[in-house]
PDB file of C-alpha atoms and ligand atoms in Angstrom:
ATOM      1  CA  MET A   1     340.423 254.070  52.925  1.00 97.00           C
ATOM      2  CA  ASN A   2     342.689 256.377  55.238  1.00 98.00           C
ATOM      3  CA  LEU A   3     341.089 256.358  59.349  1.00 98.00           C
ATOM      4  CA  LYS A   4     344.226 258.264  61.080  1.00 98.00           C
ATOM      5  CA  LEU A   5     344.299 257.058  65.024  1.00 98.00           C
ATOM      6  CA  LYS A   6     346.433 257.435  67.551  1.00 98.00           C
ATOM      7  CA  SER A   7     348.440 254.644  67.349  1.00 98.00           C
ATOM      8  CA  CYS A   8     348.364 253.638  63.880  1.00 98.00           C
ATOM      9  CA  GLU A   9     346.647 254.216  60.587  1.00 98.00           C
ATOM     10  CA  VAL A  10     343.425 252.086  59.607  1.00 98.00           C
ATOM     11  CA  ARG A  11     344.017 252.103  55.352  1.00 98.00           C
ATOM     12  CA  SER A  12     343.221 250.357  52.044  1.00 98.00           C
ATOM     13  CA  TRP A  13     345.234 247.269  51.601  1.00 98.00           C
ATOM     14  CA  ARG A  14     347.877 248.140  48.986  1.00 98.00           C
ATOM     15  CA  SER A  15     350.402 246.036  46.793  1.00 96.00           C
ATOM     16  CA  GLY A  16     353.624 247.214  48.304  1.00 98.00           C
ATOM     17  CA  ASP A  17     352.474 245.596  51.730  1.00 98.00           C
ATOM     18  CA  LEU A  18     352.870 242.326  50.913  1.00 98.00           C
ATOM     19  CA  GLU A  19     356.965 241.677  52.102  1.00 98.00           C
ATOM     20  CA  SER A  20     354.867 243.258  56.276  1.00 98.00           C
ATOM     21  CA  LEU A  21     351.935 241.786  55.418  1.00 98.00           C
ATOM     22  CA  VAL A  22     354.275 238.232  55.502  1.00 98.00           C
ATOM     23  CA  THR A  23     356.565 238.764  58.334  1.00 98.00           C
ATOM     24  CA  TYR A  24     353.732 239.460  61.106  1.00 98.00           C
ATOM     25  CA  ALA A  25     351.005 237.493  59.390  1.00 98.00           C
ATOM     26  CA  ASN A  26     353.206 234.177  59.211  1.00 98.00           C
ATOM     27  CA  ASN A  27     353.201 233.506  63.296  1.00 98.00           C
ATOM     28  CA  ARG A  28     351.443 230.626  64.875  1.00 98.00           C
ATOM     29  CA  ASN A  29     350.822 232.937  68.036  1.00 98.00           C
ATOM     30  CA  VAL A  30     348.638 235.190  65.842  1.00 98.00           C
ATOM     31  CA  TRP A  31     346.934 231.726  63.281  1.00 98.00           C
ATOM     32  CA  ILE A  32     346.414 229.817  66.922  1.00 98.00           C
ATOM     33  CA  ASN A  33     344.055 232.995  67.990  1.00 98.00           C
ATOM     34  CA  LEU A  34     342.363 232.964  64.010  1.00 98.00           C
ATOM     35  CA  ARG A  35     339.583 231.168  62.042  1.00 98.00           C
ATOM     36  CA  ASP A  36     341.791 228.482  60.148  1.00 98.00           C
ATOM     37  CA  ARG A  37     341.053 230.277  57.333  1.00 97.00           C
ATOM     38  CA  PHE A  38     343.928 232.460  58.211  1.00 98.00           C
ATOM     39  CA  PRO A  39     346.825 230.034  56.674  1.00 98.00           C
ATOM     40  CA  HIS A  40     350.025 228.779  58.853  1.00 98.00           C
ATOM     41  CA  PRO A  41     352.288 228.359  57.792  1.00 98.00           C
ATOM     42  CA  TYR A  42     351.232 232.301  55.469  1.00 98.00           C
ATOM     43  CA  THR A  43     353.922 232.589  52.182  1.00 98.00           C
ATOM     44  CA  ALA A  44     353.569 234.691  50.215  1.00 98.00           C
ATOM     45  CA  ARG A  45     351.498 233.182  47.422  1.00 98.00           C
ATOM     46  CA  ASP A  46     349.420 233.384  50.653  1.00 98.00           C
ATOM     47  CA  GLY A  47     350.142 237.124  50.902  1.00 98.00           C
ATOM     48  CA  HIS A  48     349.624 237.784  47.087  1.00 98.00           C
ATOM     49  CA  ALA A  49     346.117 235.792  46.682  1.00 98.00           C
ATOM     50  CA  PHE A  50     344.877 237.905  49.880  1.00 98.00           C
ATOM     51  CA  LEU A  51     345.896 241.871  48.654  1.00 98.00           C
ATOM     52  CA  LYS A  52     344.703 240.796  44.822  1.00 98.00           C
ATOM     53  CA  HIS A  53     341.447 240.071  46.930  1.00 97.00           C
ATOM     54  CA  THR A  54     341.062 242.970  48.680  1.00 97.00           C
ATOM     55  CA  ARG A  55     341.891 245.100  46.012  1.00 94.00           C
ATOM     56  CA  GLU A  56     339.165 242.815  43.961  1.00 96.00           C
ATOM     57  CA  GLN A  57     335.857 244.140  46.742  1.00 96.00           C
ATOM     58  CA  GLN A  58     333.109 245.661  46.260  1.00 97.00           C
ATOM     59  CA  PRO A  59     332.305 247.008  48.829  1.00 98.00           C
ATOM     60  CA  GLU A  60     335.831 247.014  50.771  1.00 98.00           C
ATOM     61  CA  THR A  61     335.667 245.591  54.256  1.00 98.00           C
ATOM     62  CA  ALA A  62     339.407 244.680  54.477  1.00 98.00           C
ATOM     63  CA  PHE A  63     341.386 246.768  55.560  1.00 98.00           C
ATOM     64  CA  ALA A  64     345.375 247.367  56.768  1.00 98.00           C
ATOM     65  CA  ILE A  65     347.135 247.960  60.559  1.00 99.00           C
ATOM     66  CA  VAL A  66     349.400 250.470  59.448  1.00 98.00           C
ATOM     67  CA  ALA A  67     352.625 251.362  62.863  1.00 98.00           C
ATOM     68  CA  ASN A  68     355.661 252.216  61.704  1.00 94.00           C
ATOM     69  CA  GLY A  69     354.957 252.863  58.223  1.00 96.00           C
ATOM     70  CA  ASP A  70     354.392 249.329  57.710  1.00 98.00           C
ATOM     71  CA  ALA A  71     351.321 247.329  57.382  1.00 98.00           C
ATOM     72  CA  VAL A  72     351.241 245.273  60.373  1.00 98.00           C
ATOM     73  CA  GLY A  73     348.362 243.214  60.863  1.00 98.00           C
ATOM     74  CA  GLY A  74     344.476 243.142  59.208  1.00 98.00           C
ATOM     75  CA  ILE A  75     340.851 244.487  60.647  1.00 99.00           C
ATOM     76  CA  GLY A  76     337.948 244.147  58.815  1.00 98.00           C
ATOM     77  CA  PHE A  77     334.035 243.106  58.999  1.00 98.00           C
ATOM     78  CA  GLN A  78     331.704 240.621  57.199  1.00 98.00           C
ATOM     79  CA  LEU A  79     328.966 242.104  56.190  1.00 98.00           C
ATOM     80  CA  GLN A  80     325.677 239.484  57.059  1.00 98.00           C
ATOM     81  CA  GLY A  81     322.510 238.292  54.574  1.00 98.00           C
ATOM     82  CA  ASP A  82     318.977 238.003  54.638  1.00 98.00           C
ATOM     83  CA  VAL A  83     317.419 239.423  57.330  1.00 98.00           C
ATOM     84  CA  GLU A  84     320.801 239.569  59.407  1.00 98.00           C
ATOM     85  CA  ARG A  85     322.425 242.504  57.023  1.00 98.00           C
ATOM     86  CA  VAL A  86     321.876 245.216  59.728  1.00 98.00           C
ATOM     87  CA  SER A  87     325.267 242.787  61.500  1.00 98.00           C
ATOM     88  CA  ALA A  88     328.344 242.097  60.498  1.00 99.00           C
ATOM     89  CA  GLU A  89     331.191 240.263  62.310  1.00 98.00           C
ATOM     90  CA  ILE A  90     334.102 242.025  62.712  1.00 99.00           C
ATOM     91  CA  GLY A  91     338.008 240.735  62.702  1.00 98.00           C
ATOM     92  CA  TYR A  92     341.653 241.563  63.223  1.00 99.00           C
ATOM     93  CA  TRP A  93     344.532 240.483  64.045  1.00 99.00           C
ATOM     94  CA  LEU A  94     347.894 242.756  65.077  1.00 98.00           C
ATOM     95  CA  GLY A  95     352.071 241.513  64.462  1.00 98.00           C
ATOM     96  CA  GLU A  96     353.272 239.776  67.676  1.00 98.00           C
ATOM     97  CA  PRO A  97     355.864 242.227  68.088  1.00 98.00           C
ATOM     98  CA  PHE A  98     353.075 245.086  68.412  1.00 98.00           C
ATOM     99  CA  TRP A  99     350.822 243.844  70.762  1.00 98.00           C
ATOM    100  CA  GLY A 100     350.325 245.640  73.942  1.00 98.00           C
ATOM    101  CA  ARG A 101     350.518 249.138  72.200  1.00 98.00           C
ATOM    102  CA  GLY A 102     346.661 249.833  72.769  1.00 98.00           C
ATOM    103  CA  ILE A 103     346.848 249.756  68.992  1.00 98.00           C
ATOM    104  CA  ALA A 104     344.436 246.992  68.350  1.00 98.00           C
ATOM    105  CA  THR A 105     341.932 248.528  70.319  1.00 98.00           C
ATOM    106  CA  ASP A 106     342.136 251.878  68.750  1.00 98.00           C
ATOM    107  CA  ALA A 107     341.657 250.213  65.235  1.00 99.00           C
ATOM    108  CA  LEU A 108     338.586 248.178  66.444  1.00 99.00           C
ATOM    109  CA  ARG A 109     336.976 251.072  67.770  1.00 98.00           C
ATOM    110  CA  ALA A 110     337.578 253.688  64.158  1.00 98.00           C
ATOM    111  CA  LEU A 111     336.006 250.021  61.785  1.00 98.00           C
ATOM    112  CA  THR A 112     333.429 249.689  63.842  1.00 98.00           C
ATOM    113  CA  GLU A 113     332.043 253.697  63.516  1.00 98.00           C
ATOM    114  CA  PHE A 114     333.534 253.220  59.572  1.00 98.00           C
ATOM    115  CA  ALA A 115     331.153 250.041  59.442  1.00 98.00           C
ATOM    116  CA  ILE A 116     327.893 251.199  61.061  1.00 98.00           C
ATOM    117  CA  VAL A 117     328.019 254.673  59.158  1.00 98.00           C
ATOM    118  CA  THR A 118     329.551 253.674  55.987  1.00 98.00           C
ATOM    119  CA  HIS A 119     327.002 250.505  55.824  1.00 98.00           C
ATOM    120  CA  GLY A 120     324.282 251.127  58.078  1.00 98.00           C
ATOM    121  CA  LEU A 121     324.711 248.571  60.365  1.00 98.00           C
ATOM    122  CA  THR A 122     322.732 248.565  63.886  1.00 98.00           C
ATOM    123  CA  ARG A 123     324.975 246.135  65.107  1.00 98.00           C
ATOM    124  CA  VAL A 124     328.895 244.488  64.763  1.00 99.00           C
ATOM    125  CA  TYR A 125     329.693 241.742  67.068  1.00 99.00           C
ATOM    126  CA  ALA A 126     332.637 239.406  67.109  1.00 99.00           C
ATOM    127  CA  VAL A 127     333.103 235.710  68.470  1.00 98.00           C
ATOM    128  CA  PRO A 128     336.379 235.334  70.254  1.00 99.00           C
ATOM    129  CA  PHE A 129     338.141 232.135  71.736  1.00 98.00           C
ATOM    130  CA  ALA A 130     336.809 231.722  75.420  1.00 98.00           C
ATOM    131  CA  SER A 131     341.103 231.676  76.294  1.00 98.00           C
ATOM    132  CA  ASN A 132     341.899 234.860  74.451  1.00 98.00           C
ATOM    133  CA  LEU A 133     341.932 237.293  77.267  1.00 98.00           C
ATOM    134  CA  ALA A 134     343.712 239.374  75.506  1.00 98.00           C
ATOM    135  CA  SER A 135     340.736 239.960  72.291  1.00 98.00           C
ATOM    136  CA  CYS A 136     338.335 239.946  75.190  1.00 98.00           C
ATOM    137  CA  ARG A 137     340.479 243.120  77.046  1.00 98.00           C
ATOM    138  CA  VAL A 138     340.105 245.024  73.510  1.00 98.00           C
ATOM    139  CA  LEU A 139     336.912 244.397  72.992  1.00 99.00           C
ATOM    140  CA  GLU A 140     335.516 245.349  76.184  1.00 98.00           C
ATOM    141  CA  LYS A 141     338.028 248.076  75.725  1.00 98.00           C
ATOM    142  CA  ALA A 142     335.980 249.634  72.534  1.00 98.00           C
ATOM    143  CA  GLY A 143     332.578 249.582  74.300  1.00 98.00           C
ATOM    144  CA  TYR A 144     331.378 245.635  72.955  1.00 99.00           C
ATOM    145  CA  VAL A 145     329.660 244.087  75.221  1.00 98.00           C
ATOM    146  CA  LEU A 146     329.865 240.626  76.548  1.00 98.00           C
ATOM    147  CA  GLU A 147     325.828 238.594  75.319  1.00 98.00           C
ATOM    148  CA  GLY A 148     326.951 235.357  76.022  1.00 98.00           C
ATOM    149  CA  ARG A 149     329.484 231.682  75.489  1.00 98.00           C
ATOM    150  CA  LEU A 150     329.493 229.144  72.520  1.00 98.00           C
ATOM    151  CA  ARG A 151     329.432 226.214  74.184  1.00 98.00           C
ATOM    152  CA  ARG A 152     332.085 223.757  72.672  1.00 98.00           C
ATOM    153  CA  SER A 153     331.453 225.331  69.181  1.00 98.00           C
ATOM    154  CA  ALA A 154     334.580 225.042  67.411  1.00 98.00           C
ATOM    155  CA  VAL A 155     337.288 222.993  67.281  1.00 98.00           C
ATOM    156  CA  LYS A 156     341.138 224.510  66.337  1.00 98.00           C
ATOM    157  CA  ASP A 157     344.596 223.264  66.836  1.00 98.00           C
ATOM    158  CA  GLY A 158     342.821 219.866  67.395  1.00 98.00           C
ATOM    159  CA  SER A 159     340.643 220.654  70.711  1.00 98.00           C
ATOM    160  CA  ILE A 160     336.822 221.508  70.866  1.00 98.00           C
ATOM    161  CA  ILE A 161     337.315 225.203  72.314  1.00 98.00           C
ATOM    162  CA  ASP A 162     334.250 227.293  73.841  1.00 99.00           C
ATOM    163  CA  GLN A 163     333.636 230.796  71.771  1.00 99.00           C
ATOM    164  CA  LEU A 164     332.351 234.097  73.523  1.00 99.00           C
ATOM    165  CA  GLN A 165     330.035 235.941  71.557  1.00 98.00           C
ATOM    166  CA  TYR A 166     329.809 240.054  71.965  1.00 99.00           C
ATOM    167  CA  ALA A 167     328.054 242.806  70.182  1.00 99.00           C
ATOM    168  CA  PHE A 168     328.510 245.928  69.738  1.00 98.00           C
ATOM    169  CA  ASN A 169     325.318 248.511  69.500  1.00 98.00           C
ATOM    170  CA  PRO A 170     325.200 252.184  68.182  1.00 96.00           C
TER     171      PRO A 170
HETATM  172  C1  COA B   1     344.342 240.288  70.274  1.00 51.51           C
HETATM  173  C2  COA B   1     344.777 240.834  70.139  1.00 51.51           C
HETATM  174  C3  COA B   1     344.250 241.425  68.121  1.00 51.51           C
HETATM  175  C4  COA B   1     345.371 242.361  70.733  1.00 51.51           C
HETATM  176  O1  COA B   1     346.108 243.785  70.057  1.00 51.51           O
HETATM  177  P1  COA B   1     346.781 244.422  70.907  1.00 51.51           P
HETATM  178  O2  COA B   1     346.966 245.960  70.234  1.00 51.51           O
HETATM  179  O3  COA B   1     347.703 244.240  72.151  1.00 51.51           O
HETATM  180  O4  COA B   1     345.395 244.556  72.044  1.00 51.51           O
HETATM  181  P2  COA B   1     345.701 246.034  73.169  1.00 51.51           P
HETATM  182  O5  COA B   1     347.417 246.469  73.624  1.00 51.51           O
HETATM  183  O6  COA B   1     344.761 247.852  72.324  1.00 51.51           O
HETATM  184  O7  COA B   1     345.017 245.825  74.347  1.00 51.51           O
HETATM  185  C5  COA B   1     345.029 244.412  75.478  1.00 51.51           C
HETATM  186  C6  COA B   1     344.471 244.572  76.079  1.00 51.51           C
HETATM  187  O8  COA B   1     344.626 242.814  76.843  1.00 51.51           O
HETATM  188  C7  COA B   1     345.034 242.696  77.774  1.00 51.51           C
HETATM  189  N1  COA B   1     346.023 241.502  77.691  1.00 51.51           N
HETATM  190  C8  COA B   1     346.867 240.494  76.819  1.00 51.51           C
HETATM  191  N2  COA B   1     346.848 239.889  77.214  1.00 51.51           N
HETATM  192  C9  COA B   1     346.404 239.652  78.031  1.00 51.51           C
HETATM  193  C10 COA B   1     346.017 238.293  78.576  1.00 51.51           C
HETATM  194  N3  COA B   1     347.001 237.099  79.166  1.00 51.51           N
HETATM  195  N4  COA B   1     345.107 237.892  80.176  1.00 51.51           N
HETATM  196  C11 COA B   1     344.242 239.469  80.430  1.00 51.51           C
HETATM  197  N5  COA B   1     344.590 240.399  79.287  1.00 51.51           N
HETATM  198  C12 COA B   1     345.447 240.603  78.408  1.00 51.51           C
HETATM  199  C13 COA B   1     345.656 244.265  77.728  1.00 51.51           C
HETATM  200  O9  COA B   1     346.425 243.848  79.349  1.00 51.51           O
HETATM  201  C14 COA B   1     345.622 245.310  77.625  1.00 51.51           C
HETATM  202  O10 COA B   1     344.870 245.169  78.571  1.00 51.51           O
HETATM  203  P3  COA B   1     344.457 246.868  78.899  1.00 51.51           P
HETATM  204  O11 COA B   1     345.049 247.682  77.898  1.00 51.51           O
HETATM  205  O12 COA B   1     343.920 247.229  80.221  1.00 51.51           O
HETATM  206  O13 COA B   1     346.178 246.765  80.257  1.00 51.51           O
HETATM  207  C15 COA B   1     347.058 240.794  69.730  1.00 51.51           C
HETATM  208  O14 COA B   1     347.129 240.149  70.384  1.00 51.51           O
HETATM  209  C16 COA B   1     346.266 239.782  68.306  1.00 51.51           C
HETATM  210  O15 COA B   1     346.429 240.232  66.718  1.00 51.51           O
HETATM  211  N6  COA B   1     346.931 238.166  69.215  1.00 51.51           N
HETATM  212  C17 COA B   1     346.516 237.276  66.972  1.00 51.51           C
HETATM  213  C18 COA B   1     344.905 237.691  66.660  1.00 51.51           C
HETATM  214  C19 COA B   1     344.005 237.595  67.632  1.00 51.51           C
HETATM  215  O16 COA B   1     344.184 236.981  68.774  1.00 51.51           O
HETATM  216  N7  COA B   1     343.175 238.008  66.877  1.00 51.51           N
HETATM  217  C20 COA B   1     341.251 238.443  67.092  1.00 51.51           C
HETATM  218  C21 COA B   1     341.011 237.023  67.603  1.00 51.51           C
HETATM  219  S1  COA B   1     339.001 237.184  68.189  1.00 51.51           S
END
């Protein structure tokens, strides 16, 4: 898969992305806004295991965000099951040197559309931490609607936090 966008490309991960992946993923300022399944510190071993997983994924749901020719971030969705099989949760991260250039917004718009069209979805949703104002802004710019506040629903770095529920319906 390869989507060429204004500020970046969203494409399948490649084994050659390992060095760049580890460089940008190994950052506390990225990790602090993500689920704990995203490792910190982020080692070459973590990167290798992740890239192996993406190569074996069927269907493919995790993709690289490419800027200046390098994989500098990731974006992916999790297809839900049972009666929620028309829904998917989307998530994304970008290397800190690339923040503030509209890259995540471009990538989110494009992958939302890709997920809906490829999998016949009626809903794509995201659950950012309430403190993550940049991510909330990205979701709003991409047409996601705030549905509610999940009070004290998560623990991150030892603190109990609120999360926000955003959704896109085509
Ligand atoms: C969230 C993240 C993906 C944003 O990526 P990005 O490419 O910088 O996003 P964009 O440039 O497309 O848009 C960012 C918007 O947030 C705004 N913003 C940034 N910091 C902000 C803050 N502290 N308060 C309010 N708005 C803020 C920017 O001004 C911009 O909005 P604008 O275009 O109206 O000016 C990136 O910061 C990141 O990877 N963070 C760590 C991981 C993460 O949070 N992932 C999302 C988990 S839900």
